[in-house]
Every structure is written in C-alpha cells, then in structure tokens.
Tab-separated table of N, CA and C in Angstrom:
chain	number	residue	atom	x	y	z
A	757	MET	N	65.933	106.662	87.385
A	757	MET	CA	66.255	107.997	86.924
A	757	MET	C	65.667	109.016	87.905
A	758	ALA	N	66.440	110.037	88.170
A	758	ALA	CA	65.987	111.135	89.026
A	758	ALA	C	65.913	112.397	88.184
A	759	SER	N	65.029	113.292	88.587
A	759	SER	CA	64.945	114.619	87.994
A	759	SER	C	64.854	115.604	89.153
A	760	TRP	N	64.615	116.865	88.842
A	760	TRP	CA	64.505	117.855	89.922
A	760	TRP	C	63.388	118.830	89.592
A	761	TYR	N	62.920	119.537	90.643
A	761	TYR	CA	61.890	120.554	90.429
A	761	TYR	C	62.157	121.759	91.319
A	762	GLY	N	61.832	122.907	90.811
A	762	GLY	CA	62.037	124.173	91.520
A	762	GLY	C	60.897	125.101	91.147
A	763	PRO	N	61.228	126.264	90.557
A	763	PRO	CA	60.150	127.134	90.095
A	763	PRO	C	59.352	126.380	89.039
A	764	PRO	N	58.080	126.457	88.957
A	764	PRO	CA	57.153	127.340	89.673
A	764	PRO	C	56.583	126.739	90.957
A	765	TYR	N	57.146	125.625	91.447
A	765	TYR	CA	56.595	124.963	92.621
A	765	TYR	C	57.032	125.599	93.932
A	766	ALA	N	58.075	126.392	93.906
A	766	ALA	CA	58.564	127.037	95.127
A	766	ALA	C	57.455	127.867	95.764
A	767	GLY	N	57.278	127.684	97.072
A	767	GLY	CA	56.267	128.437	97.799
A	767	GLY	C	54.895	127.782	97.819
A	768	ARG	N	54.708	126.711	97.059
A	768	ARG	CA	53.429	126.005	97.068
A	768	ARG	C	53.452	124.921	98.139
A	769	LYS	N	52.280	124.516	98.565
A	769	LYS	CA	52.175	123.481	99.586
A	769	LYS	C	52.471	122.116	98.972
A	770	GLY	N	53.337	121.347	99.634
A	770	GLY	CA	53.648	119.991	99.210
A	770	GLY	C	52.620	119.009	99.738
A	771	ALA	N	52.743	117.761	99.353
A	771	ALA	CA	51.792	116.729	99.768
A	771	ALA	C	51.783	116.514	101.274
A	772	ASP	N	52.880	116.835	101.953
A	772	ASP	CA	52.916	116.668	103.410
A	772	ASP	C	52.346	117.871	104.154
A	773	GLY	N	51.919	118.888	103.408
A	773	GLY	CA	51.319	120.075	104.020
A	773	GLY	C	52.282	121.211	104.266
A	774	THR	N	53.581	120.982	104.099
A	774	THR	CA	54.550	122.061	104.295
A	774	THR	C	54.741	122.821	102.987
A	775	VAL	N	55.210	124.041	103.108
A	775	VAL	CA	55.485	124.855	101.923
A	775	VAL	C	56.800	124.395	101.319
A	776	TYR	N	56.779	124.137	100.017
A	776	TYR	CA	57.971	123.647	99.321
A	776	TYR	C	59.035	124.735	99.251
A	777	ASP	N	60.216	124.408	99.765
A	777	ASP	CA	61.379	125.291	99.730
A	777	ASP	C	62.401	124.631	98.814
A	778	GLN	N	62.606	125.193	97.639
A	778	GLN	CA	63.518	124.582	96.673
A	778	GLN	C	64.967	124.571	97.162
A	779	ASN	N	65.275	125.335	98.203
A	779	ASN	CA	66.630	125.377	98.754
A	779	ASN	C	66.830	124.425	99.929
A	780	ALA	N	65.806	123.641	100.259
A	780	ALA	CA	65.910	122.647	101.336
A	780	ALA	C	66.251	121.293	100.717
A	781	MET	N	66.747	120.396	101.542
A	781	MET	CA	67.097	119.052	101.076
A	781	MET	C	65.864	118.158	101.167
A	782	THR	N	65.012	118.254	100.158
A	782	THR	CA	63.766	117.495	100.115
A	782	THR	C	63.619	116.836	98.751
A	783	ALA	N	62.589	115.980	98.654
A	783	ALA	CA	62.329	115.292	97.396
A	783	ALA	C	60.873	114.847	97.331
A	784	ALA	N	60.463	114.492	96.122
A	784	ALA	CA	59.133	113.936	95.885
A	784	ALA	C	59.294	112.489	95.445
A	785	HIS	N	58.451	111.616	95.986
A	785	HIS	CA	58.461	110.197	95.625
A	785	HIS	C	57.011	109.743	95.558
A	786	LEU	N	56.704	108.792	94.688
A	786	LEU	CA	55.317	108.370	94.515
A	786	LEU	C	54.777	107.507	95.650
A	787	THR	N	55.624	106.702	96.294
A	787	THR	CA	55.088	105.742	97.252
A	787	THR	C	55.686	105.781	98.656
A	788	LEU	N	56.874	106.305	98.838
A	788	LEU	CA	57.465	106.315	100.182
A	788	LEU	C	56.646	107.205	101.117
A	789	PRO	N	56.519	106.818	102.388
A	789	PRO	CA	55.762	107.635	103.339
A	789	PRO	C	56.377	109.033	103.507
A	790	MET	N	55.507	110.004	103.727
A	790	MET	CA	55.972	111.362	103.980
A	790	MET	C	56.880	111.346	105.199
A	791	GLY	N	57.974	112.092	105.116
A	791	GLY	CA	58.918	112.185	106.217
A	791	GLY	C	60.059	111.179	106.136
A	792	THR	N	59.965	110.234	105.200
A	792	THR	CA	61.042	109.242	105.049
A	792	THR	C	62.325	109.945	104.630
A	793	MET	N	63.428	109.549	105.256
A	793	MET	CA	64.747	110.076	104.882
A	793	MET	C	65.347	109.125	103.855
A	794	VAL	N	65.922	109.703	102.792
A	794	VAL	CA	66.408	108.928	101.658
A	794	VAL	C	67.794	109.428	101.260
A	795	ARG	N	68.720	108.483	101.019
A	795	ARG	CA	70.020	108.861	100.443
A	795	ARG	C	69.919	108.619	98.944
A	796	VAL	N	70.213	109.673	98.168
A	796	VAL	CA	70.186	109.585	96.710
A	796	VAL	C	71.612	109.770	96.226
A	797	THR	N	72.108	108.778	95.461
A	797	THR	CA	73.472	108.820	94.935
A	797	THR	C	73.420	108.873	93.419
A	798	ASN	N	74.038	109.888	92.848
A	798	ASN	CA	74.159	110.019	91.399
A	798	ASN	C	75.199	108.995	90.949
A	799	LEU	N	74.800	108.034	90.125
A	799	LEU	CA	75.697	106.955	89.725
A	799	LEU	C	76.737	107.402	88.695
A	800	THR	N	76.573	108.582	88.115
A	800	THR	CA	77.552	109.103	87.170
A	800	THR	C	78.770	109.675	87.880
A	801	ASN	N	78.544	110.396	88.994
A	801	ASN	CA	79.652	111.068	89.680
A	801	ASN	C	79.824	110.622	91.140
A	802	ASN	N	78.966	109.715	91.606
A	802	ASN	CA	79.009	109.182	92.969
A	802	ASN	C	78.725	110.231	94.050
A	803	GLN	N	78.186	111.398	93.692
A	803	GLN	CA	77.804	112.402	94.691
A	803	GLN	C	76.465	111.994	95.290
A	804	SER	N	76.337	112.142	96.615
A	804	SER	CA	75.079	111.751	97.252
A	804	SER	C	74.605	112.822	98.219
A	805	VAL	N	73.344	112.726	98.554
A	805	VAL	CA	72.705	113.666	99.467
A	805	VAL	C	71.594	112.923	100.206
A	806	VAL	N	71.314	113.352	101.438
A	806	VAL	CA	70.189	112.799	102.194
A	806	VAL	C	69.067	113.831	102.140
A	807	VAL	N	67.885	113.368	101.719
A	807	VAL	CA	66.725	114.251	101.573
A	807	VAL	C	65.540	113.679	102.343
A	808	LYS	N	64.581	114.538	102.600
A	808	LYS	CA	63.349	114.133	103.276
A	808	LYS	C	62.222	114.142	102.242
A	809	ILE	N	61.403	113.085	102.215
A	809	ILE	CA	60.278	113.015	101.290
A	809	ILE	C	59.157	113.906	101.830
A	810	THR	N	58.813	114.940	101.055
A	810	THR	CA	57.787	115.895	101.468
A	810	THR	C	56.678	116.076	100.427
A	811	ASP	N	56.828	115.387	99.280
A	811	ASP	CA	55.872	115.613	98.198
A	811	ASP	C	55.707	114.340	97.374
A	812	ARG	N	54.722	114.336	96.489
A	812	ARG	CA	54.479	113.222	95.584
A	812	ARG	C	54.980	113.571	94.193
A	813	GLY	N	55.484	112.584	93.480
A	813	GLY	CA	56.039	112.739	92.148
A	813	GLY	C	57.242	111.826	92.052
A	814	PRO	N	57.958	111.812	90.982
A	814	PRO	CA	57.671	112.495	89.715
A	814	PRO	C	56.550	111.788	88.952
A	815	PHE	N	55.939	112.535	88.070
A	815	PHE	CA	54.830	112.005	87.285
A	815	PHE	C	55.247	111.787	85.838
A	816	VAL	N	56.518	111.439	85.652
A	816	VAL	CA	57.071	111.129	84.334
A	816	VAL	C	57.514	109.669	84.370
A	817	HIS	N	57.058	108.878	83.405
A	817	HIS	CA	57.391	107.457	83.356
A	817	HIS	C	58.904	107.248	83.364
A	818	GLY	N	59.336	106.291	84.177
A	818	GLY	CA	60.753	105.948	84.234
A	818	GLY	C	61.552	106.710	85.273
A	819	ARG	N	60.954	107.683	85.917
A	819	ARG	CA	61.654	108.435	86.966
A	819	ARG	C	61.148	107.984	88.322
A	820	ILE	N	62.068	107.881	89.275
A	820	ILE	CA	61.715	107.366	90.596
A	820	ILE	C	61.642	108.453	91.661
A	821	ILE	N	62.381	109.559	91.456
A	821	ILE	CA	62.428	110.600	92.487
A	821	ILE	C	62.646	111.955	91.835
A	822	ASP	N	62.005	112.983	92.390
A	822	ASP	CA	62.203	114.380	91.987
A	822	ASP	C	62.913	115.077	93.141
A	823	LEU	N	64.104	115.568	92.895
A	823	LEU	CA	64.877	116.250	93.932
A	823	LEU	C	64.547	117.741	93.960
A	824	SER	N	64.699	118.347	95.131
A	824	SER	CA	64.600	119.806	95.209
A	824	SER	C	65.778	120.394	94.435
A	825	LEU	N	65.715	121.666	94.124
A	825	LEU	CA	66.794	122.345	93.404
A	825	LEU	C	68.122	122.188	94.153
A	826	ALA	N	68.099	122.391	95.473
A	826	ALA	CA	69.336	122.288	96.269
A	826	ALA	C	69.910	120.876	96.219
A	827	ALA	N	69.054	119.866	96.334
A	827	ALA	CA	69.528	118.482	96.288
A	827	ALA	C	70.054	118.136	94.899
A	828	ALA	N	69.410	118.660	93.862
A	828	ALA	CA	69.874	118.419	92.492
A	828	ALA	C	71.255	119.033	92.274
A	829	LYS	N	71.473	120.225	92.805
A	829	LYS	CA	72.788	120.867	92.673
A	829	LYS	C	73.849	120.080	93.448
A	830	ALA	N	73.490	119.594	94.630
A	830	ALA	CA	74.445	118.874	95.474
A	830	ALA	C	74.865	117.535	94.871
A	831	THR	N	74.019	116.956	94.035
A	831	THR	CA	74.322	115.649	93.445
A	831	THR	C	74.751	115.725	91.984
A	832	GLY	N	74.727	116.913	91.417
A	832	GLY	CA	75.106	117.046	90.013
A	832	GLY	C	73.982	116.711	89.047
A	833	VAL	N	72.760	116.587	89.523
A	833	VAL	CA	71.610	116.310	88.660
A	833	VAL	C	71.105	117.598	88.004
A	834	TYR	N	71.397	118.733	88.619
A	834	TYR	CA	70.850	120.025	88.185
A	834	TYR	C	71.132	120.324	86.712
A	835	ARG	N	72.384	120.310	86.299
A	835	ARG	CA	72.721	120.689	84.920
A	835	ARG	C	72.206	119.697	83.894
A	836	ALA	N	72.328	118.415	84.203
A	836	ALA	CA	71.878	117.386	83.267
A	836	ALA	C	70.347	117.319	83.192
A	837	GLY	N	69.695	117.663	84.295
A	837	GLY	CA	68.228	117.608	84.348
A	837	GLY	C	67.717	116.273	84.849
A	838	VAL	N	68.344	115.197	84.413
A	838	VAL	CA	68.023	113.850	84.876
A	838	VAL	C	69.331	113.087	85.049
A	839	ALA	N	69.314	112.074	85.898
A	839	ALA	CA	70.506	111.253	86.096
A	839	ALA	C	70.089	109.901	86.650
A	840	LYS	N	70.884	108.896	86.362
A	840	LYS	CA	70.667	107.572	86.919
A	840	LYS	C	71.153	107.621	88.367
A	841	VAL	N	70.301	107.170	89.283
A	841	VAL	CA	70.611	107.270	90.707
A	841	VAL	C	70.331	105.962	91.435
A	842	LYS	N	70.911	105.865	92.617
A	842	LYS	CA	70.589	104.807	93.576
A	842	LYS	C	69.847	105.491	94.714
A	843	VAL	N	68.705	104.923	95.108
A	843	VAL	CA	67.886	105.489	96.176
A	843	VAL	C	67.867	104.507	97.338
A	844	GLU	N	68.293	104.976	98.523
A	844	GLU	CA	68.288	104.160	99.723
A	844	GLU	C	67.385	104.830	100.757
A	845	ALA	N	66.287	104.165	101.075
A	845	ALA	CA	65.327	104.719	102.031
A	845	ALA	C	65.634	104.217	103.430
A	846	PHE	N	65.608	105.118	104.394
A	846	PHE	CA	65.740	104.780	105.804
A	846	PHE	C	64.338	104.586	106.355
A	847	ALA	N	64.208	104.113	107.557
A	847	ALA	CA	62.897	103.879	108.156
A	847	ALA	C	62.076	105.162	108.164
A	848	ALA	N	60.813	105.013	107.846
A	848	ALA	CA	59.892	106.155	107.905
A	848	ALA	C	59.702	106.544	109.363
A	849	PRO	N	59.416	107.810	109.628
A	849	PRO	CA	59.218	108.235	111.017
A	849	PRO	C	57.991	107.558	111.631
A	850	VAL	N	58.088	107.243	112.893
A	850	VAL	CA	56.973	106.653	113.613
A	850	VAL	C	56.083	107.791	114.089
A	851	ARG	N	54.805	107.674	113.794
A	851	ARG	CA	53.871	108.718	114.186
A	851	ARG	C	53.196	108.306	115.484
A	852	VAL	N	53.514	108.995	116.542
A	852	VAL	CA	52.904	108.725	117.833
A	852	VAL	C	51.706	109.660	117.981
A	853	ASN	N	50.551	109.058	118.237
A	853	ASN	CA	49.319	109.835	118.397
A	853	ASN	C	49.138	110.837	117.265
A	854	ALA	N	48.996	110.329	116.042
A	854	ALA	CA	48.871	111.166	114.850
A	854	ALA	C	47.680	112.120	114.944
A	855	ASP	N	46.637	111.708	115.643
A	855	ASP	CA	45.471	112.578	115.798
A	855	ASP	C	45.289	112.877	117.278
A	856	PRO	N	45.578	114.112	117.701
A	856	PRO	CA	45.565	114.440	119.129
A	856	PRO	C	44.185	114.518	119.769
A	857	GLY	N	43.143	114.251	119.026
A	857	GLY	CA	41.808	114.352	119.589
A	857	GLY	C	41.311	115.795	119.580
A	858	GLY	N	40.144	115.989	120.116
A	858	GLY	CA	39.569	117.330	120.137
A	858	GLY	C	38.626	117.565	118.980
A	859	HIS	N	37.998	118.727	118.995
A	859	HIS	CA	37.053	119.138	117.956
A	859	HIS	C	37.763	120.139	117.054
A	860	TRP	N	37.963	119.753	115.797
A	860	TRP	CA	38.726	120.564	114.842
A	860	TRP	C	37.840	121.040	113.703
A	861	CYS	N	38.136	122.240	113.221
A	861	CYS	CA	37.456	122.767	112.039
A	861	CYS	C	38.472	123.530	111.194
A	862	VAL	N	38.004	124.018	110.069
A	862	VAL	CA	38.881	124.701	109.124
A	862	VAL	C	38.405	126.143	108.944
A	863	GLN	N	39.288	127.074	109.241
A	863	GLN	CA	39.009	128.498	109.000
A	863	GLN	C	39.284	128.753	107.523
A	864	VAL	N	38.246	129.150	106.774
A	864	VAL	CA	38.431	129.338	105.331
A	864	VAL	C	38.324	130.785	104.876
A	865	GLY	N	37.936	131.675	105.762
A	865	GLY	CA	37.857	133.065	105.332
A	865	GLY	C	37.525	134.011	106.463
A	866	ALA	N	37.989	135.246	106.303
A	866	ALA	CA	37.658	136.345	107.212
A	866	ALA	C	37.441	137.566	106.332
A	867	PHE	N	36.314	138.227	106.496
A	867	PHE	CA	35.927	139.310	105.596
A	867	PHE	C	35.473	140.542	106.364
A	868	ALA	N	35.724	141.680	105.800
A	868	ALA	CA	35.237	142.935	106.380
A	868	ALA	C	33.729	143.051	106.147
A	869	ARG	N	33.267	142.558	104.976
A	869	ARG	CA	31.837	142.667	104.638
A	869	ARG	C	31.133	141.333	104.841
A	870	GLU	N	30.010	141.390	105.525
A	870	GLU	CA	29.225	140.187	105.790
A	870	GLU	C	28.787	139.508	104.490
A	871	SER	N	28.447	140.282	103.475
A	871	SER	CA	27.977	139.705	102.207
A	871	SER	C	29.048	138.836	101.555
A	872	ASP	N	30.326	139.215	101.679
A	872	ASP	CA	31.414	138.399	101.124
A	872	ASP	C	31.529	137.073	101.880
A	873	ALA	N	31.365	137.135	103.195
A	873	ALA	CA	31.432	135.926	104.013
A	873	ALA	C	30.283	134.983	103.670
A	874	ILE	N	29.102	135.525	103.488
A	874	ILE	CA	27.933	134.701	103.154
A	874	ILE	C	28.106	134.058	101.780
A	875	LYS	N	28.673	134.786	100.846
A	875	LYS	CA	28.926	134.243	99.504
A	875	LYS	C	29.866	133.032	99.587
A	876	LEU	N	30.959	133.147	100.356
A	876	LEU	CA	31.885	132.021	100.515
A	876	LEU	C	31.206	130.877	101.257
A	877	LYS	N	30.437	131.195	102.283
A	877	LYS	CA	29.721	130.170	103.038
A	877	LYS	C	28.820	129.361	102.115
A	878	ASP	N	28.054	130.027	101.262
A	878	ASP	CA	27.145	129.334	100.342
A	878	ASP	C	27.918	128.436	99.375
A	879	GLU	N	29.071	128.909	98.916
A	879	GLU	CA	29.921	128.113	98.023
A	879	GLU	C	30.438	126.863	98.746
A	880	MET	N	30.867	127.028	99.994
A	880	MET	CA	31.399	125.914	100.765
A	880	MET	C	30.303	124.905	101.137
A	881	ILE	N	29.087	125.373	101.382
A	881	ILE	CA	27.966	124.469	101.685
A	881	ILE	C	27.706	123.559	100.490
A	882	ARG	N	27.762	124.107	99.292
A	882	ARG	CA	27.557	123.287	98.088
A	882	ARG	C	28.683	122.264	97.930
A	883	ARG	N	29.900	122.655	98.245
A	883	ARG	CA	31.062	121.785	98.048
A	883	ARG	C	31.194	120.727	99.142
A	884	TYR	N	30.884	121.080	100.376
A	884	TYR	CA	31.037	120.174	101.516
A	884	TYR	C	29.665	119.888	102.131
A	885	ALA	N	28.874	119.112	101.419
A	885	ALA	CA	27.484	118.856	101.805
A	885	ALA	C	27.360	118.135	103.148
A	886	THR	N	28.334	117.306	103.504
A	886	THR	CA	28.229	116.559	104.763
A	886	THR	C	28.825	117.318	105.949
A	887	ALA	N	29.424	118.461	105.694
A	887	ALA	CA	30.050	119.246	106.767
A	887	ALA	C	29.117	120.368	107.212
A	888	LYS	N	29.416	120.912	108.382
A	888	LYS	CA	28.686	122.080	108.866
A	888	LYS	C	29.515	123.308	108.506
A	889	VAL	N	28.938	124.213	107.733
A	889	VAL	CA	29.626	125.438	107.331
A	889	VAL	C	28.914	126.603	108.006
A	890	ILE	N	29.693	127.418	108.716
A	890	ILE	CA	29.091	128.548	109.422
A	890	ILE	C	29.767	129.857	109.053
A	891	GLU	N	28.996	130.914	109.128
A	891	GLU	CA	29.495	132.294	108.981
A	891	GLU	C	29.088	132.992	110.255
A	892	PHE	N	30.011	133.726	110.855
A	892	PHE	CA	29.679	134.394	112.111
A	892	PHE	C	30.562	135.625	112.288
A	893	PRO	N	30.099	136.600	113.089
A	893	PRO	CA	30.929	137.774	113.351
A	893	PRO	C	32.078	137.413	114.289
A	894	GLY	N	33.280	137.767	113.881
A	894	GLY	CA	34.466	137.541	114.693
A	894	GLY	C	35.069	138.865	115.106
A	895	PRO	N	36.165	138.840	115.828
A	895	PRO	CA	36.765	140.083	116.316
A	895	PRO	C	37.307	140.983	115.210
A	896	THR	N	37.560	140.417	114.013
A	896	THR	CA	38.118	141.233	112.924
A	896	THR	C	37.211	141.289	111.705
A	897	GLY	N	35.943	140.952	111.863
A	897	GLY	CA	35.023	140.961	110.723
A	897	GLY	C	34.138	139.741	110.755
A	898	HIS	N	33.819	139.212	109.567
A	898	HIS	CA	32.937	138.052	109.447
A	898	HIS	C	33.761	136.856	109.011
A	899	TRP	N	33.620	135.752	109.749
A	899	TRP	CA	34.446	134.570	109.533
A	899	TRP	C	33.610	133.437	108.945
A	900	VAL	N	34.291	132.544	108.221
A	900	VAL	CA	33.656	131.348	107.667
A	900	VAL	C	34.496	130.147	108.077
A	901	ARG	N	33.823	129.136	108.642
A	901	ARG	CA	34.499	127.913	109.072
A	901	ARG	C	33.737	126.695	108.580
A	902	ILE	N	34.503	125.611	108.366
A	902	ILE	CA	33.932	124.322	107.988
A	902	ILE	C	34.258	123.339	109.106
A	903	SER	N	33.218	122.675	109.612
A	903	SER	CA	33.395	121.639	110.625
A	903	SER	C	33.029	120.309	109.975
A	904	PRO	N	34.013	119.411	109.765
A	904	PRO	CA	33.706	118.127	109.120
A	904	PRO	C	32.694	117.320	109.923
A	905	LYS	N	32.009	116.388	109.236
A	905	LYS	CA	31.015	115.542	109.901
A	905	LYS	C	31.632	114.848	111.112
A	906	LEU	N	32.850	114.306	110.947
A	906	LEU	CA	33.624	113.778	112.071
A	906	LEU	C	34.735	114.797	112.314
A	907	PRO	N	34.573	115.668	113.321
A	907	PRO	CA	35.475	116.823	113.470
A	907	PRO	C	36.812	116.524	114.149
A	908	ASN	N	37.487	115.441	113.738
A	908	ASN	CA	38.818	115.180	114.281
A	908	ASN	C	39.861	115.882	113.407
A	909	LYS	N	41.086	115.893	113.877
A	909	LYS	CA	42.139	116.636	113.165
A	909	LYS	C	42.418	116.045	111.787
A	910	SER	N	42.368	114.727	111.660
A	910	SER	CA	42.627	114.090	110.360
A	910	SER	C	41.613	114.535	109.317
A	911	ASN	N	40.332	114.523	109.664
A	911	ASN	CA	39.298	114.935	108.714
A	911	ASN	C	39.381	116.424	108.397
A	912	ALA	N	39.669	117.234	109.403
A	912	ALA	CA	39.812	118.671	109.173
A	912	ALA	C	40.999	118.948	108.257
A	913	THR	N	42.083	118.206	108.451
A	913	THR	CA	43.259	118.364	107.589
A	913	THR	C	42.922	117.995	106.158
A	914	GLU	N	42.150	116.922	105.979
A	914	GLU	CA	41.730	116.507	104.646
A	914	GLU	C	40.934	117.613	103.958
A	915	VAL	N	40.022	118.231	104.686
A	915	VAL	CA	39.230	119.333	104.128
A	915	VAL	C	40.140	120.502	103.767
A	916	ALA	N	41.024	120.890	104.681
A	916	ALA	CA	41.923	122.025	104.428
A	916	ALA	C	42.797	121.768	103.202
A	917	ASP	N	43.295	120.529	103.072
A	917	ASP	CA	44.158	120.192	101.942
A	917	ASP	C	43.416	120.198	100.611
A	918	SER	N	42.098	120.046	100.657
A	918	SER	CA	41.314	120.019	99.417
A	918	SER	C	40.946	121.420	98.925
A	919	ILE	N	41.232	122.422	99.717
A	919	ILE	CA	40.891	123.802	99.348
A	919	ILE	C	42.112	124.474	98.722
A	920	HIS	N	41.937	124.968	97.523
A	920	HIS	CA	43.037	125.609	96.797
A	920	HIS	C	42.612	127.024	96.401
A	921	PRO	N	42.807	127.984	97.307
A	921	PRO	CA	42.360	129.349	97.007
A	921	PRO	C	43.185	129.988	95.886
A	922	LYS	N	42.547	130.873	95.155
A	922	LYS	CA	43.249	131.599	94.087
A	922	LYS	C	44.319	132.513	94.662
A	923	ASP	N	44.052	133.068	95.836
A	923	ASP	CA	45.001	133.949	96.518
A	923	ASP	C	45.804	133.131	97.524
A	924	PRO	N	47.140	132.949	97.303
A	924	PRO	CA	47.933	132.128	98.228
A	924	PRO	C	47.968	132.668	99.655
A	925	ASP	N	47.656	133.937	99.853
A	925	ASP	CA	47.621	134.509	101.202
A	925	ASP	C	46.335	134.150	101.933
A	926	ALA	N	45.388	133.529	101.232
A	926	ALA	CA	44.106	133.181	101.820
A	926	ALA	C	44.016	131.683	102.112
A	927	ALA	N	45.125	131.062	102.454
A	927	ALA	CA	45.157	129.623	102.709
A	927	ALA	C	44.340	129.274	103.942
A	928	PRO	N	43.576	128.178	103.884
A	928	PRO	CA	42.810	127.736	105.055
A	928	PRO	C	43.745	127.215	106.143
A	929	TYR	N	43.272	127.212	107.371
A	929	TYR	CA	44.075	126.662	108.460
A	929	TYR	C	43.176	126.014	109.491
A	930	LEU	N	43.768	125.120	110.273
A	930	LEU	CA	43.005	124.360	111.258
A	930	LEU	C	42.819	125.147	112.544
A	931	ILE	N	41.660	124.942	113.154
A	931	ILE	CA	41.324	125.567	114.433
A	931	ILE	C	40.805	124.474	115.353
A	932	ARG	N	41.323	124.422	116.559
A	932	ARG	CA	40.750	123.515	117.554
A	932	ARG	C	39.773	124.339	118.384
A	933	THR	N	38.521	123.898	118.454
A	933	THR	CA	37.480	124.711	119.081
A	933	THR	C	37.129	124.286	120.504
A	934	ASP	N	37.777	123.250	121.012
A	934	ASP	CA	37.457	122.849	122.391
A	934	ASP	C	38.647	123.065	123.320
C-alpha cells in the first residue's frame, strides 16, 4: 500500500538533507538507500511514476512508500489517499568519495549581541560534550560553531542534522575551515 504526504511537511528538511518539495517527484521509504530511483505503479489504474527516495517513511503499518503530492496526483493515489502499488527499485546511486576530507564544522548561529552568542554556545557545549564549541567575533557579529571530535564532513553532517532550530531561517550549515 502507498500513501502520500504534502503539507505540513513541505519546506522541511528530508532524511537526505534536502528540503522537501511536495511538487517534485520524490518519495519516502523505510529501507531503500537515499537517492534510489523507484517506479511506483498504481495497480488500480496502472498509472506509474518514477520517483527519487529522499526521505524515510511511511510510519503506518502496512504501507511501503509515501509519495510526494505530485507523484500521488500522477498515479491517482491523491484522491483515494492510499492505493495498492507495485514498487520497482533501480540501482542505488554509487557514492564516489562520499567524504571529501578536510576539517569541517557546523555554523549554528550568528548574532549582533555577544551575550546571545554566548548563551547559544553554552547550550551547545552541554548538548555536544565531545565536540569543540566556539563563539568568536565574525565580520557580521558574533558567531557560534561546533567542531566535532572527528571533524570530517560525515560527522559534521551528523551534528548539523541533529539540530532542529525553532526558526527555520536559522538552519545550521557546514563550513570547511581548511
């Protein structure tokens, strides 16, 4: 069984790190590797679509895939909400040099007031005890960065993905410092 998802997930970060676009041909699957291309065929009307796995789900027993709004409309799943489908997965993308090396950290804040930066720094030190958290004056104010114990891109990405700011405009991002 397939279902679909749209609002309120539109604009949120998916499991692959990209922002979910409900109008793109994407889907969520519990186990297929991120980036896998999948043909989903609605067995009721034989309409099919090729989607890219960009998220995890569905989290409802008996469902195998959650389609984006656009993919659900293209296959006729949209109106029914759920449909019996056939899922055909193509080879997952080959990742060449997944971690490019270098010294990576996570930019978690930039503030006009030093006291605000120090407050965030203290919060991050408590949360990331094994990482180095620094606050320093930058060209646009006071900045806060987290440098993982092993500062490679994979570990920095893990830290960035674990941060869920209340303000979506304050999303953390990776910085290569070397």
